[in-house]
PDB file of C-alpha atoms in Angstrom:
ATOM      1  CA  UNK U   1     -14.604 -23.073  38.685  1.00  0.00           C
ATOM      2  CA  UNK U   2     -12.019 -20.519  37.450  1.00  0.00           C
ATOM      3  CA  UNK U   3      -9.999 -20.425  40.790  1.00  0.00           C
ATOM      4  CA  UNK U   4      -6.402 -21.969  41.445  1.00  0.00           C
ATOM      5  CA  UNK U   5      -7.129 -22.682  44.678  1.00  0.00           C
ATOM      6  CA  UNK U   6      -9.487 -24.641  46.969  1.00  0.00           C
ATOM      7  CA  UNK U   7     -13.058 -22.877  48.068  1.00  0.00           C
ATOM      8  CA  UNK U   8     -13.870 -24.383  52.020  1.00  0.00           C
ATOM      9  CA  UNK U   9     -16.978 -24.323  53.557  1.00  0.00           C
ATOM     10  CA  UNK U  10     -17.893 -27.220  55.558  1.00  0.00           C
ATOM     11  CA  UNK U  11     -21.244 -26.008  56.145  1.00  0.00           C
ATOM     12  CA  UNK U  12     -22.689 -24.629  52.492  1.00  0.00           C
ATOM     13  CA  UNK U  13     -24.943 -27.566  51.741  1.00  0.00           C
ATOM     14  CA  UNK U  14     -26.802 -28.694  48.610  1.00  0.00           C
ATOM     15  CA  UNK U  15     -30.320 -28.724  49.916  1.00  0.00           C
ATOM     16  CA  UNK U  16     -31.300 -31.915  47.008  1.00  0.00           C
ATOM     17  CA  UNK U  17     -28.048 -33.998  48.228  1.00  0.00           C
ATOM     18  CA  UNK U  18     -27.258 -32.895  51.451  1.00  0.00           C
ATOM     19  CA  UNK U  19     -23.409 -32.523  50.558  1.00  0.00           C
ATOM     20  CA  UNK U  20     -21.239 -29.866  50.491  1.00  0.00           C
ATOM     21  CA  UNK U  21     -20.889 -27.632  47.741  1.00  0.00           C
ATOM     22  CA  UNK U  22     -17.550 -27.016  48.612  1.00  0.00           C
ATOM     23  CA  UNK U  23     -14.605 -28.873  49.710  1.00  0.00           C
ATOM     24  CA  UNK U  24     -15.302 -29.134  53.603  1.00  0.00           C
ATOM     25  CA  UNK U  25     -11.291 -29.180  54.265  1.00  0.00           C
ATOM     26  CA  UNK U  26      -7.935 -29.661  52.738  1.00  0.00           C
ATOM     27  CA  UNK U  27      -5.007 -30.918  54.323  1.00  0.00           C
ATOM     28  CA  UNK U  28      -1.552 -30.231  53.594  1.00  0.00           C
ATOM     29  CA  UNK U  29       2.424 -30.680  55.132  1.00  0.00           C
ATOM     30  CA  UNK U  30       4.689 -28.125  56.321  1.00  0.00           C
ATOM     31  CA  UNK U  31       8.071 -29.996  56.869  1.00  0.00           C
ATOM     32  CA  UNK U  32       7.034 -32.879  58.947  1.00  0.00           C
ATOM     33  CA  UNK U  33       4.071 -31.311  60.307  1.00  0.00           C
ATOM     34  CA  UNK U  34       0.640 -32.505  58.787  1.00  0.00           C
ATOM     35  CA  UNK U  35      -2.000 -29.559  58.287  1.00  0.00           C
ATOM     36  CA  UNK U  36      -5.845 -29.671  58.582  1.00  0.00           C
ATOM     37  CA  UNK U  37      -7.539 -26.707  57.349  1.00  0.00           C
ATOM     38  CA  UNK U  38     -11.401 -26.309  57.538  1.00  0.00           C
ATOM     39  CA  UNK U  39     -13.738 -23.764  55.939  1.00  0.00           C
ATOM     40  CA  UNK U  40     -17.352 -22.573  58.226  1.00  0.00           C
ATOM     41  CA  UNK U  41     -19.736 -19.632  56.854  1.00  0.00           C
ATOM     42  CA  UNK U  42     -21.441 -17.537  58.849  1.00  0.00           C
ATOM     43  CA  UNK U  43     -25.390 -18.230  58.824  1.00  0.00           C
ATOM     44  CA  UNK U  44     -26.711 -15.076  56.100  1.00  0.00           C
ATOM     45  CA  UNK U  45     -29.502 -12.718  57.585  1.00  0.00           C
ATOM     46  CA  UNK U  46     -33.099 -13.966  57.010  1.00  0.00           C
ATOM     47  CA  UNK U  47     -34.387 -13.539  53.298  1.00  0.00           C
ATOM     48  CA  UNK U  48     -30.770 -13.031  51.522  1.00  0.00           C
ATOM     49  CA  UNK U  49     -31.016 -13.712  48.233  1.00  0.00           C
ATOM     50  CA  UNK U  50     -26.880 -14.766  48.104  1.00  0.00           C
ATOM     51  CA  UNK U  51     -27.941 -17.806  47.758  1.00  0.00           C
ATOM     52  CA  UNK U  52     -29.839 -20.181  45.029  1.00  0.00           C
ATOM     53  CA  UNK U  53     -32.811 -21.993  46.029  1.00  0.00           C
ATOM     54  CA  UNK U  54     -30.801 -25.358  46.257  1.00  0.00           C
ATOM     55  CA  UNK U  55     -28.132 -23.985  48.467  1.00  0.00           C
ATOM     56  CA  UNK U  56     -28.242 -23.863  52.049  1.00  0.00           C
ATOM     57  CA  UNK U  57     -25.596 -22.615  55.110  1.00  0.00           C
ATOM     58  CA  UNK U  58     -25.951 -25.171  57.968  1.00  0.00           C
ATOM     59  CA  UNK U  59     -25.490 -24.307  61.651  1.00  0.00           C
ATOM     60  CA  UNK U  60     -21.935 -25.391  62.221  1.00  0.00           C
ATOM     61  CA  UNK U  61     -23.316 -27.658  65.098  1.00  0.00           C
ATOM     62  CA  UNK U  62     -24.271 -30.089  61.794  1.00  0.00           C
ATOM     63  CA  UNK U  63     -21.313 -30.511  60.276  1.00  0.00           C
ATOM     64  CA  UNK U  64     -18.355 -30.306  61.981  1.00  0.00           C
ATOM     65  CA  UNK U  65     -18.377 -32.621  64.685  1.00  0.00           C
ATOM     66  CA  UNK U  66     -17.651 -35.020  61.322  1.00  0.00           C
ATOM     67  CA  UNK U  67     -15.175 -32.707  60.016  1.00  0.00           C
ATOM     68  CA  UNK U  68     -12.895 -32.220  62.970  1.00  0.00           C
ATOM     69  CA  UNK U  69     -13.416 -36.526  63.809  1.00  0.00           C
ATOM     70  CA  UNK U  70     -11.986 -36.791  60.296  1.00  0.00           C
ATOM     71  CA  UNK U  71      -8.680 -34.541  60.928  1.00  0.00           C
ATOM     72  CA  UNK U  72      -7.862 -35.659  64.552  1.00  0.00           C
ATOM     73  CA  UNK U  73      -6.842 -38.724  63.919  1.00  0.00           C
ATOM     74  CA  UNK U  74      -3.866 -38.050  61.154  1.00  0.00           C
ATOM     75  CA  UNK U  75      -3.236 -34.117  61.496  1.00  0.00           C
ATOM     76  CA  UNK U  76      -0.623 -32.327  63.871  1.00  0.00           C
ATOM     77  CA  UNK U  77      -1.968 -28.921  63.571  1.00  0.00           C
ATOM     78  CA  UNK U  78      -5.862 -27.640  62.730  1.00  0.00           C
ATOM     79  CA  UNK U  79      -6.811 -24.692  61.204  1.00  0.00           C
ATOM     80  CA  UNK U  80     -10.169 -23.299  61.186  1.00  0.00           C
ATOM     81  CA  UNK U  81     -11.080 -20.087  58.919  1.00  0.00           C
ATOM     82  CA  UNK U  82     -14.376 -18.264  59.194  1.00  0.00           C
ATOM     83  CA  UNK U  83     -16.299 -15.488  59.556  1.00  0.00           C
ATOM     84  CA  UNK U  84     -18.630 -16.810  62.226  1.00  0.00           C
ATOM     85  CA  UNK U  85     -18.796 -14.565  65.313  1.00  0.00           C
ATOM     86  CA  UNK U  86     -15.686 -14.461  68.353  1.00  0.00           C
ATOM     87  CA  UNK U  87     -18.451 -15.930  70.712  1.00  0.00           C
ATOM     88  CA  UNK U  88     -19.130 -18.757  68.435  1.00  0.00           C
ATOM     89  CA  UNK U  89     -15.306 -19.225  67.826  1.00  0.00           C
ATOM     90  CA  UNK U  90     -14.757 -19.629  71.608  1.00  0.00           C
ATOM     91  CA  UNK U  91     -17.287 -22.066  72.301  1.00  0.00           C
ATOM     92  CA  UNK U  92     -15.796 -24.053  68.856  1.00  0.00           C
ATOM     93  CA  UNK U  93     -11.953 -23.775  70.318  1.00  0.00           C
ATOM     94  CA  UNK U  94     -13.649 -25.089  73.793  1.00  0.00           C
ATOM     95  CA  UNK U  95     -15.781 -28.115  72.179  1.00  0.00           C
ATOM     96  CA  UNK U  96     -12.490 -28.662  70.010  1.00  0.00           C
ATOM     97  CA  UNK U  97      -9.556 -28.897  71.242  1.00  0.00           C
ATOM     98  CA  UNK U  98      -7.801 -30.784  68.395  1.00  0.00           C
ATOM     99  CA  UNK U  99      -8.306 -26.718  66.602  1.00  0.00           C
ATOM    100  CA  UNK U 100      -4.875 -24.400  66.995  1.00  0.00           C
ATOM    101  CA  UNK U 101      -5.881 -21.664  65.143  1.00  0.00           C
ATOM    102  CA  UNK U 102      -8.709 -19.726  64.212  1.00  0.00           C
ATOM    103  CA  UNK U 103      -8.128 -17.061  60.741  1.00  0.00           C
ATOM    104  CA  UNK U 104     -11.355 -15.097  61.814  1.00  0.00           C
ATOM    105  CA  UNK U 105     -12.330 -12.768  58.604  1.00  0.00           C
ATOM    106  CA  UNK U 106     -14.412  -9.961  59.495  1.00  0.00           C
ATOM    107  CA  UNK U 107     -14.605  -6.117  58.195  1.00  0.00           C
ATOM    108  CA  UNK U 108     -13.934  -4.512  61.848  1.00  0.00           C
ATOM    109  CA  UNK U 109     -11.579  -7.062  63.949  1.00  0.00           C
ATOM    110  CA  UNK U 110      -9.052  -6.385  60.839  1.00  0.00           C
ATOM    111  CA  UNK U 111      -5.506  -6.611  62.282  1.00  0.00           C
ATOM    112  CA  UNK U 112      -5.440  -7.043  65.763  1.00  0.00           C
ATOM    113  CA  UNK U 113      -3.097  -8.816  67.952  1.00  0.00           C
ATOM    114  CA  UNK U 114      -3.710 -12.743  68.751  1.00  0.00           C
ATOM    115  CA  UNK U 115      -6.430 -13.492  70.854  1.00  0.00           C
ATOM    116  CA  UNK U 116      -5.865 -16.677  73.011  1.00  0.00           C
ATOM    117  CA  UNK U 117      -9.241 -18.951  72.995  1.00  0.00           C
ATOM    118  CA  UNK U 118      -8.080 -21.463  74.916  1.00  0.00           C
ATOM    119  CA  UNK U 119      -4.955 -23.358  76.211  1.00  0.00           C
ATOM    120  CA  UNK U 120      -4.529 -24.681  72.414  1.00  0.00           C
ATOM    121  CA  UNK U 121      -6.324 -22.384  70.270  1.00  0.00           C
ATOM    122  CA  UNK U 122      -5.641 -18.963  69.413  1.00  0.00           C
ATOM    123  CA  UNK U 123      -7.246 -16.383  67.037  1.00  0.00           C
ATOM    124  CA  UNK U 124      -5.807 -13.947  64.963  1.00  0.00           C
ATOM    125  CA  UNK U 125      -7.979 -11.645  62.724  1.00  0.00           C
ATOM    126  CA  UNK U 126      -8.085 -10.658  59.139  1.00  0.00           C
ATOM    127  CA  UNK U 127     -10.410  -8.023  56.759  1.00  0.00           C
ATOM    128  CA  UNK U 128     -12.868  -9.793  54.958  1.00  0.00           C
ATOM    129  CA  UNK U 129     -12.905 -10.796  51.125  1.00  0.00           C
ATOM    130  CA  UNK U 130      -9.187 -11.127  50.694  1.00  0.00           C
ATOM    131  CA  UNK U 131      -8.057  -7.580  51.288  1.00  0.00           C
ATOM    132  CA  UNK U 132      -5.397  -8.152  53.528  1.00  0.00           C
ATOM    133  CA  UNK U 133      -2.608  -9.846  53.701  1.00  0.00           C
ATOM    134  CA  UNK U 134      -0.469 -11.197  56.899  1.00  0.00           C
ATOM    135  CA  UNK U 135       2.403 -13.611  58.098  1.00  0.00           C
ATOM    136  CA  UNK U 136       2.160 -15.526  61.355  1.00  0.00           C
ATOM    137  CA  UNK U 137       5.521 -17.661  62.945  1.00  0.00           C
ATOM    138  CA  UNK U 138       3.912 -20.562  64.428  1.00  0.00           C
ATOM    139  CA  UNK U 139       7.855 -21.223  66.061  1.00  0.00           C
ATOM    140  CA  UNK U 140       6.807 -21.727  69.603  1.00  0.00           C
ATOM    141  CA  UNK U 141       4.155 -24.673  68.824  1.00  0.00           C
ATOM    142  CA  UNK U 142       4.705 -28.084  69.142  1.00  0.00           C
ATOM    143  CA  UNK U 143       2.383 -30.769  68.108  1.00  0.00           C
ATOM    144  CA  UNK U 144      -0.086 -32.055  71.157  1.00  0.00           C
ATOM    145  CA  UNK U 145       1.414 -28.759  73.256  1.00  0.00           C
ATOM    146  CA  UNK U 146      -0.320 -25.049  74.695  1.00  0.00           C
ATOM    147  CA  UNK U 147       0.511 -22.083  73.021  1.00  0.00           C
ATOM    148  CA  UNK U 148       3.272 -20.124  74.945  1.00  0.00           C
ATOM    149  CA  UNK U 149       4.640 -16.616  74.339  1.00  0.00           C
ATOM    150  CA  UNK U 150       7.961 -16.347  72.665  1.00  0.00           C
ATOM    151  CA  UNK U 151      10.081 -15.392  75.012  1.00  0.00           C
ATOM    152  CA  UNK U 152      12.973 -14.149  72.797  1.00  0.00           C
ATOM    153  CA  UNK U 153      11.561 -10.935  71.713  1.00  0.00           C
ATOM    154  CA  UNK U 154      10.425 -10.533  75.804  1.00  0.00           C
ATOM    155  CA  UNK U 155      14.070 -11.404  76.661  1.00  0.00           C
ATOM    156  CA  UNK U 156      16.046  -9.039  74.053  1.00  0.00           C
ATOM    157  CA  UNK U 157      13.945  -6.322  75.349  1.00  0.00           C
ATOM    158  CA  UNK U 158      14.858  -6.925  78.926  1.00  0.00           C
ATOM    159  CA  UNK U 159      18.798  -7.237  78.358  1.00  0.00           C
ATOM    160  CA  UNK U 160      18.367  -3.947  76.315  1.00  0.00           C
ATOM    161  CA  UNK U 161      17.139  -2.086  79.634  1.00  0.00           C
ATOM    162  CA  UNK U 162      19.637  -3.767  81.799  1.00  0.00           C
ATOM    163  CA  UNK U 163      22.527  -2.476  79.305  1.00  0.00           C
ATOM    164  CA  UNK U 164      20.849   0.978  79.420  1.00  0.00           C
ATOM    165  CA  UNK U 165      20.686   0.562  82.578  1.00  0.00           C
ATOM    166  CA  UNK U 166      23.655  -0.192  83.847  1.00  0.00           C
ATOM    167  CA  UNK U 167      25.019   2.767  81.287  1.00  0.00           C
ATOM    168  CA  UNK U 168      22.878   5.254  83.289  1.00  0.00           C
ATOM    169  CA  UNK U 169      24.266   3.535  86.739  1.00  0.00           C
ATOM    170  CA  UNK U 170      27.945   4.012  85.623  1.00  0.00           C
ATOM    171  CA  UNK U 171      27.766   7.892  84.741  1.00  0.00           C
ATOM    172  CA  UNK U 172      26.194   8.579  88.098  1.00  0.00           C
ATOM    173  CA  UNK U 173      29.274   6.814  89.619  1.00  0.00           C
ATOM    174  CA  UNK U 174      31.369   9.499  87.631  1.00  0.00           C
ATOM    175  CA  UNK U 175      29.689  11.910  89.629  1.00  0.00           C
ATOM    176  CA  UNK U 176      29.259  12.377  92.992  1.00  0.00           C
ATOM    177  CA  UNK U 177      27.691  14.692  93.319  1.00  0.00           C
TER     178      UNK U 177
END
């Protein structure tokens, strides 16, 4: 209640009402480029007591097939963040294409390079509970497009070796020998 900001989970269900306790998604515009974000929890380990007894985390299969049918239509870009497992965020990217990114929070994949998913959705990793803090260039996506590597990191690198190169080439031509 204290927060400034938006708590997601599309999946963290009032067992008396059947809603959400949280806002499922938010959505949001970068330039000209609309922004679906959704929240899913991982399901807790039998008998946790994180929970009250009105509260509830749903398989994922239950709620966001509504979710995702609800940001397709008007949203350029989809992000999903949770904590659910990388087998479980595979077969999501798969079932849903419409998703370009996955912000996967757990303790041990902290930090690691992009993982492509699929043709449209990638996953990049994060610690859990807020410890960490990262900065992703999303320039080489365009709405409705794969993801492709940038090639002008690739393509700086290569004209560096060529110059070095062709340095190396033109002191053996000094000598002869």
């Amino acid at each position: 209640e204290k927060s400034q900001f938006d708590w997601l989970s599309a999946n963290i269900i009032n067992k008396t009402n059947g809603r959400p306790i949280f806002k499922p998604a938010i959505s949001c515009n970068i330039g000209d480029t609309k922004i679906g974000v959704v929240g899913l929890t991982n399901q807790l380990p039998p008998n946790s007591t994180l929970l009250d007894k009105d509260t509830e985390i749903k398989p994922w299969q239950d709620t966001l097939p509504k979710v995702i049918n609800g940001l397709t239509t008007n949203h350029d870009f989809i992000i999903l963040l949770t904590n659910l497992s990388v087998r479980e965020c595979r077969e999501i990217a798969m079932l849903y294409p419409a998703i370009n990114l996955i912000i996967h929070a757990k303790k041990a994949d902290a930090n690691q390079l992009p993982v492509n998913l699929t043709e449209t959705a990638i996953l990049v990793r994060t610690g859990k509970k807020g410890k960490y803090i990262g900065m992703m260039n999303v320039s080489n996506w365009y709405p409705g497009s794969k993801w492709q590597a940038d090639n002008h990191e690739l393509l700086a690198n290569k004209k560096e070796e060529r110059d070095r190169l062709s340095r190396q080439l033109a002191l053996l031509k000094d000598r002869p020998e």
